[in-house]
N, CA, C and O atoms as a printed pandas DataFrame, in Angstrom:
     atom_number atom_name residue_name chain_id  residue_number  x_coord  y_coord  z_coord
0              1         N          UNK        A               1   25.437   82.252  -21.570
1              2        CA          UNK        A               1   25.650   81.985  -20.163
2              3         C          UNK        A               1   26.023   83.299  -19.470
3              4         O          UNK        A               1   27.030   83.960  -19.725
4              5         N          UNK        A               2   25.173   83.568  -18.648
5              6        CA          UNK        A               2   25.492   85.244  -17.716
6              7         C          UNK        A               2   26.640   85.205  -16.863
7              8         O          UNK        A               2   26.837   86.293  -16.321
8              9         N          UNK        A               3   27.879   83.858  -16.415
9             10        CA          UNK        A               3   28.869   84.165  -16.125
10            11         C          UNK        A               3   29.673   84.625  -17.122
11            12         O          UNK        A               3   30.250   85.692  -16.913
12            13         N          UNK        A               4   29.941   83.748  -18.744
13            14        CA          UNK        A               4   30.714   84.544  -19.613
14            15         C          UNK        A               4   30.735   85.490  -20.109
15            16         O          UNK        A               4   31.615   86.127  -20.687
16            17         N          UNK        A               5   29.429   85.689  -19.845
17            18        CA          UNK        A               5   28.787   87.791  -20.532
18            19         C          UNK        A               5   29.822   88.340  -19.389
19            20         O          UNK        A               5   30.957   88.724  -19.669
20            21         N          UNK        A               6   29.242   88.327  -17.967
21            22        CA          UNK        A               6   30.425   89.087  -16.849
22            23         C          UNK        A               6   31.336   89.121  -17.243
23            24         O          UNK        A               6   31.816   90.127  -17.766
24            25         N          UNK        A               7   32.068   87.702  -17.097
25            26        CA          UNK        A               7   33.454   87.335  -17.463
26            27         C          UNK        A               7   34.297   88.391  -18.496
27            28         O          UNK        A               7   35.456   88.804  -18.452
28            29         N          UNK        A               8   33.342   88.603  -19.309
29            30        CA          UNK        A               8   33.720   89.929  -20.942
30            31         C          UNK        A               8   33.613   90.820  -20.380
31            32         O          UNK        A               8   34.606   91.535  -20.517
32            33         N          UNK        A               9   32.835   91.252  -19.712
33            34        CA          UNK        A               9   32.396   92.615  -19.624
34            35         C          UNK        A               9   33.359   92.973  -18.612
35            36         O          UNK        A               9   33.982   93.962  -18.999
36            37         N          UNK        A              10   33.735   92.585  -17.487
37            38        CA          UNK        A              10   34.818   92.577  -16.509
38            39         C          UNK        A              10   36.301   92.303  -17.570
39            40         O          UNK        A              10   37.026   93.289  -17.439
40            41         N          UNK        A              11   36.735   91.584  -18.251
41            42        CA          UNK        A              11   38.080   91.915  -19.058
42            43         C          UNK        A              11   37.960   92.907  -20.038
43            44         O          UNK        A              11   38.994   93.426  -20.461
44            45         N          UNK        A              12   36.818   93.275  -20.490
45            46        CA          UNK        A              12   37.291   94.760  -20.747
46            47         C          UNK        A              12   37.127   95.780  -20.135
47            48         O          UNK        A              12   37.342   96.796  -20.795
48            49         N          UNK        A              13   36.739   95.958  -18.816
49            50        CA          UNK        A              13   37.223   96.938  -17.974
50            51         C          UNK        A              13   36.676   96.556  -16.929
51            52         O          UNK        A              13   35.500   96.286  -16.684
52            53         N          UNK        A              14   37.948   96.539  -16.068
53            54        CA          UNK        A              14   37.816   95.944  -15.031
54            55         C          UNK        A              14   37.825   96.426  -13.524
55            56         O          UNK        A              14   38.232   95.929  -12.474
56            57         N          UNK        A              15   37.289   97.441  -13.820
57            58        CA          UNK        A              15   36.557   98.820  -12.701
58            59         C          UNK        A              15   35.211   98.982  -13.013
59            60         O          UNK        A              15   34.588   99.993  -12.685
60            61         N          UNK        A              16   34.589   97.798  -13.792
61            62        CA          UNK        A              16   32.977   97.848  -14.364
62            63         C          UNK        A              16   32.452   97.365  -12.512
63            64         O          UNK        A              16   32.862   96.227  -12.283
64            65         N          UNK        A              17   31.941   97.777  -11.685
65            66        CA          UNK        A              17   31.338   97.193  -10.766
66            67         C          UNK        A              17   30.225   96.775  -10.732
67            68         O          UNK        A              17   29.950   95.781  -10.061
68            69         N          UNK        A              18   29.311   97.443  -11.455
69            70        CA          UNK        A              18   27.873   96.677  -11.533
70            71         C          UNK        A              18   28.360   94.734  -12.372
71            72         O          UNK        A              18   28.134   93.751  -11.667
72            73         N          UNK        A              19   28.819   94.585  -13.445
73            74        CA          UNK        A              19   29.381   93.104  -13.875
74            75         C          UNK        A              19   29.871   92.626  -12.611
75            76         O          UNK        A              19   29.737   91.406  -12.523
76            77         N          UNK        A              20   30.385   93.156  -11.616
77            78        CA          UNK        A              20   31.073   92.085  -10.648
78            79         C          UNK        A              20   30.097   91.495   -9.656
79            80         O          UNK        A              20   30.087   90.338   -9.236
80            81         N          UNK        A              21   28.942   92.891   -9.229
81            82        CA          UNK        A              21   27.858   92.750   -8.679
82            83         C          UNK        A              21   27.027   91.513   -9.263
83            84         O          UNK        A              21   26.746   90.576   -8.515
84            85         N          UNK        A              22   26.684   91.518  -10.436
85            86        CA          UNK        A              22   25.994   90.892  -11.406
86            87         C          UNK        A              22   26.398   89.267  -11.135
87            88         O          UNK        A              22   25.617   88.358  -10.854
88            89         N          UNK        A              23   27.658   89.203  -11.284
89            90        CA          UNK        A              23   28.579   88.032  -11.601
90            91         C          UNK        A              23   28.326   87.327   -9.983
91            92         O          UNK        A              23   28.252   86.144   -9.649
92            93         N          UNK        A              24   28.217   88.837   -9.015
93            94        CA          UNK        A              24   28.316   87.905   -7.443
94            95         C          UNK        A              24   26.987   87.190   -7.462
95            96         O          UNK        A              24   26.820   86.136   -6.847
96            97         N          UNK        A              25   26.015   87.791   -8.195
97            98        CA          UNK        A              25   24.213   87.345   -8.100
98            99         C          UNK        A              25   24.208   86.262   -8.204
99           100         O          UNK        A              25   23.872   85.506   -7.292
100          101         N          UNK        A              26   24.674   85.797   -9.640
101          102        CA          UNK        A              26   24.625   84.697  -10.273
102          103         C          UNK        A              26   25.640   83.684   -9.046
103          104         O          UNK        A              26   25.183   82.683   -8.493
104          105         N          UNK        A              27   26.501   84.013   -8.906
105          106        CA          UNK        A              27   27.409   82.882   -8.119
106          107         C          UNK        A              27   26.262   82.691   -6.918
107          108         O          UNK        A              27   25.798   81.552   -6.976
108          109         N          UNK        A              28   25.733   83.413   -5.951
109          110        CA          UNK        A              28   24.645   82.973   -5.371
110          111         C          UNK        A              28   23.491   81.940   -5.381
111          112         O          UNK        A              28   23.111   81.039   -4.633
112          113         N          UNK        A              29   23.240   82.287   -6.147
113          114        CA          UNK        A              29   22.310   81.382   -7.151
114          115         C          UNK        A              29   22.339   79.773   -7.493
115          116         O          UNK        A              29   21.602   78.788   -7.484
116          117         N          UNK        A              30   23.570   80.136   -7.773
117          118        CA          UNK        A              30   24.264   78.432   -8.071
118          119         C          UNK        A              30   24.996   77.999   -6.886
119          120         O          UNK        A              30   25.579   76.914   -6.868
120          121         N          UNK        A              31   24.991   78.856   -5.832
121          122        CA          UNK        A              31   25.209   78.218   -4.128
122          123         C          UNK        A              31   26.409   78.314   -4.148
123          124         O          UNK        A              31   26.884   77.717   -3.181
124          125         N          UNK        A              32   27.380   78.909   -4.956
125          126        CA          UNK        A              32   29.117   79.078   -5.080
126          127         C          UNK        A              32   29.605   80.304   -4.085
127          128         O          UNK        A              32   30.197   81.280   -4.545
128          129         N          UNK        A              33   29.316   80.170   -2.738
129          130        CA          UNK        A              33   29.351   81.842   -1.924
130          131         C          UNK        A              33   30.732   82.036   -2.002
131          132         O          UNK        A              33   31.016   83.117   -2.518
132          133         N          UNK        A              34   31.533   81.462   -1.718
133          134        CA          UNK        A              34   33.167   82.181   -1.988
134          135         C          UNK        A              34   33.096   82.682   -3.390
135          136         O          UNK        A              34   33.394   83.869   -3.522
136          137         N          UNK        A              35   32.903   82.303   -4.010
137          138        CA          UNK        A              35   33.057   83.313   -5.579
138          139         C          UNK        A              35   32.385   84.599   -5.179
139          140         O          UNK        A              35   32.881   85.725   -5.186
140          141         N          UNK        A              36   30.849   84.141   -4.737
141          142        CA          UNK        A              36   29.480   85.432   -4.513
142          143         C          UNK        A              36   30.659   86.279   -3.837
143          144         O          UNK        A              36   31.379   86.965   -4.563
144          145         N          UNK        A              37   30.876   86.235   -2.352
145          146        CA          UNK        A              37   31.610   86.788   -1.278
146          147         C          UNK        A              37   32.963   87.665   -2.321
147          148         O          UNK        A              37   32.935   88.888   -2.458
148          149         N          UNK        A              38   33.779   87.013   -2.799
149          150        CA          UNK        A              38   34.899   88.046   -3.773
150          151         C          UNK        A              38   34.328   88.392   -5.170
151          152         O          UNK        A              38   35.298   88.689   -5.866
152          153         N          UNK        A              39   33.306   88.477   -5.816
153          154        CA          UNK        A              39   33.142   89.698   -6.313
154          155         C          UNK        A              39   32.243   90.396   -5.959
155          156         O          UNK        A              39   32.139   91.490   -6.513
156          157         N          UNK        A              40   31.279   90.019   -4.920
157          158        CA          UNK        A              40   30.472   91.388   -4.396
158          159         C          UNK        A              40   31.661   91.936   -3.446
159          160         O          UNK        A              40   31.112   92.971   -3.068
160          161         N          UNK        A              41   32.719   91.936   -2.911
161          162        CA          UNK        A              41   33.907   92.583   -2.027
162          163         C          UNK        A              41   34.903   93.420   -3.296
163          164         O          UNK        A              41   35.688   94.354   -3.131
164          165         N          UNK        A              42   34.582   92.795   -4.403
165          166        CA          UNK        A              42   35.146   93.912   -5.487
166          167         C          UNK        A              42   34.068   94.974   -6.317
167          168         O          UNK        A              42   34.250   95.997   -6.977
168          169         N          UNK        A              43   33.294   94.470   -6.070
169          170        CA          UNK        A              43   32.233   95.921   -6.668
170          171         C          UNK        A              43   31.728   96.553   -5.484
171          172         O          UNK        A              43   31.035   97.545   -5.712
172          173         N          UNK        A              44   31.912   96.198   -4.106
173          174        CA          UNK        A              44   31.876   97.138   -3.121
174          175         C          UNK        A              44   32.950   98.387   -3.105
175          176         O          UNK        A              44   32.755   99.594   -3.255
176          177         N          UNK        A              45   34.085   97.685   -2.879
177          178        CA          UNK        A              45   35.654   98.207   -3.472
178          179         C          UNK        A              45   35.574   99.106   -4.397
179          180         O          UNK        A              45   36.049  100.235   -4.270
180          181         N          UNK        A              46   34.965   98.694   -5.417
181          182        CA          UNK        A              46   35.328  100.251   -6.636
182          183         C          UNK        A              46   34.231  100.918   -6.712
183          184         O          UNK        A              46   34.325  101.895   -7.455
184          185         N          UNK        A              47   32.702  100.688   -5.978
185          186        CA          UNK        A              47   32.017  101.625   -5.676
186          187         C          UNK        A              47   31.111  101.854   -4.367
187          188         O          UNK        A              47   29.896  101.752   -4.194
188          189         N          UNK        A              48   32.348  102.262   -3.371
189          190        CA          UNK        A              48   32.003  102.088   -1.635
190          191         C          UNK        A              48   30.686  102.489   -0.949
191          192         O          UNK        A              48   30.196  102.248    0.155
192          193         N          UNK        A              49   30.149  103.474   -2.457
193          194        CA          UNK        A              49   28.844  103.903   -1.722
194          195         C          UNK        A              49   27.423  104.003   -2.395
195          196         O          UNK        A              49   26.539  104.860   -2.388
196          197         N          UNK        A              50   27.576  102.767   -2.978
197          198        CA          UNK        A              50   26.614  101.676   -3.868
198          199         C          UNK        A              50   26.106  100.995   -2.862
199          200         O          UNK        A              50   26.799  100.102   -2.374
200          201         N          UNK        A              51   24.572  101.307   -2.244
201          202        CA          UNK        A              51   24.239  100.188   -1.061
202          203         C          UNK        A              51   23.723   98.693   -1.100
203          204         O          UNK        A              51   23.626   97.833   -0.225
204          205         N          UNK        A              52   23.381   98.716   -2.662
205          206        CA          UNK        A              52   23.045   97.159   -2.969
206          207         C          UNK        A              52   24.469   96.307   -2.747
207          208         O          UNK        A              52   24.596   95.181   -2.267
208          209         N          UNK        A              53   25.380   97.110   -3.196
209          210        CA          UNK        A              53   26.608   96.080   -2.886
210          211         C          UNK        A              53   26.837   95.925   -1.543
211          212         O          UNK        A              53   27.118   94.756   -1.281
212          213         N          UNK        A              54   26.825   96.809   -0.385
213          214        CA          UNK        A              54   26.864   96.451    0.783
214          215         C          UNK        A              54   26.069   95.347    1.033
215          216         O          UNK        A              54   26.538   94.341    1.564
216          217         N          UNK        A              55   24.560   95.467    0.603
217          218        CA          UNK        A              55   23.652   94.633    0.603
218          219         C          UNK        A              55   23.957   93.053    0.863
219          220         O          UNK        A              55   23.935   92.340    1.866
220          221         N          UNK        A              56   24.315   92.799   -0.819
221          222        CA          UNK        A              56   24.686   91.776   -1.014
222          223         C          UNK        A              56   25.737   91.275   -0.137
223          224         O          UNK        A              56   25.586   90.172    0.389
224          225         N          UNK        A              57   26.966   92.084    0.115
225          226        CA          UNK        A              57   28.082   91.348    1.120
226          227         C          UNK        A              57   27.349   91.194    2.439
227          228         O          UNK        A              57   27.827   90.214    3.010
228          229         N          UNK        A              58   26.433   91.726    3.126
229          230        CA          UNK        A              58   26.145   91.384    3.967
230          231         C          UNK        A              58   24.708   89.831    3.944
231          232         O          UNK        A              58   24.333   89.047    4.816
232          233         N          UNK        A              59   24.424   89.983    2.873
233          234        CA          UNK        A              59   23.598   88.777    2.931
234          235         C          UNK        A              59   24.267   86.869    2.557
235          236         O          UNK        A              59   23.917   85.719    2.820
236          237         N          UNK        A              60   25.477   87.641    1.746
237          238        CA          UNK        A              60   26.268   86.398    1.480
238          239         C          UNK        A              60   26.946   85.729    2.752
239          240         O          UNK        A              60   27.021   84.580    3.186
240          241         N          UNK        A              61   27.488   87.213    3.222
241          242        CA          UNK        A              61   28.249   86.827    4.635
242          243         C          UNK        A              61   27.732   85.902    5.880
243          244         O          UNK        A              61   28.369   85.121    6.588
244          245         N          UNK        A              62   25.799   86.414    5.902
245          246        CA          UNK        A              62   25.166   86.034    6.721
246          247         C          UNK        A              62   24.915   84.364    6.045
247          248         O          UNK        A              62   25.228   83.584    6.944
248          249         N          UNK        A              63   24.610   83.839    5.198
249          250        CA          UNK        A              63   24.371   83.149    3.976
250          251         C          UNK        A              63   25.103   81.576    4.614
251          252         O          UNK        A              63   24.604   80.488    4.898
252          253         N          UNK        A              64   26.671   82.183    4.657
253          254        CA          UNK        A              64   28.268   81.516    5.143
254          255         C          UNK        A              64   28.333   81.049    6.324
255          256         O          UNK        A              64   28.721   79.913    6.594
256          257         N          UNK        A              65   27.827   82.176    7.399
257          258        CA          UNK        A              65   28.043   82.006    8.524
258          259         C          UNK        A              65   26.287   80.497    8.803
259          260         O          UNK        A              65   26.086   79.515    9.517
260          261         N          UNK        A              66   25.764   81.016    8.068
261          262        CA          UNK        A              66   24.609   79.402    8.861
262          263         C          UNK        A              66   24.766   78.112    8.290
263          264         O          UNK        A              66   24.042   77.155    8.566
264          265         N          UNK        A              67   25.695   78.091    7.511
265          266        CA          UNK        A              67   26.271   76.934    6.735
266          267         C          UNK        A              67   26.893   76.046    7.506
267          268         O          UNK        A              67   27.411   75.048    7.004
């Protein structure tokens, strides 16, 4: 299951930002946007100038708001 792979890969280090990115994909996917929304806002966070992560927060955000 590609949340518990994240899930590992994020408790052992937990400044991994691409896993949080990863982890926000998947929460997308399965329509869970508050999860998507806080960990794409933490792999933005530990790598501010990664533009897929902007990406993603801005598509989740938009995602929320037509809900």
């Amino acid at each position: 299951n590609a949340i518990k792979n994240f899930n590992q890969a994020i408790a052992k280090d937990q400044k991994y930002d691409a896993a949080y990115y990863g982890r926000a994909n998947v929460w997308v996917k399965k329509e869970d946007l508050h999860r998507a929304l806080i960990d794409a806002k933490q792999a933005a966070k530990l790598s501010p100038s990664t533009k897929r992560y902007e990406d993603l927060l801005y598509e989740i955000s938009s995602a929320m708001k037509s809900k």
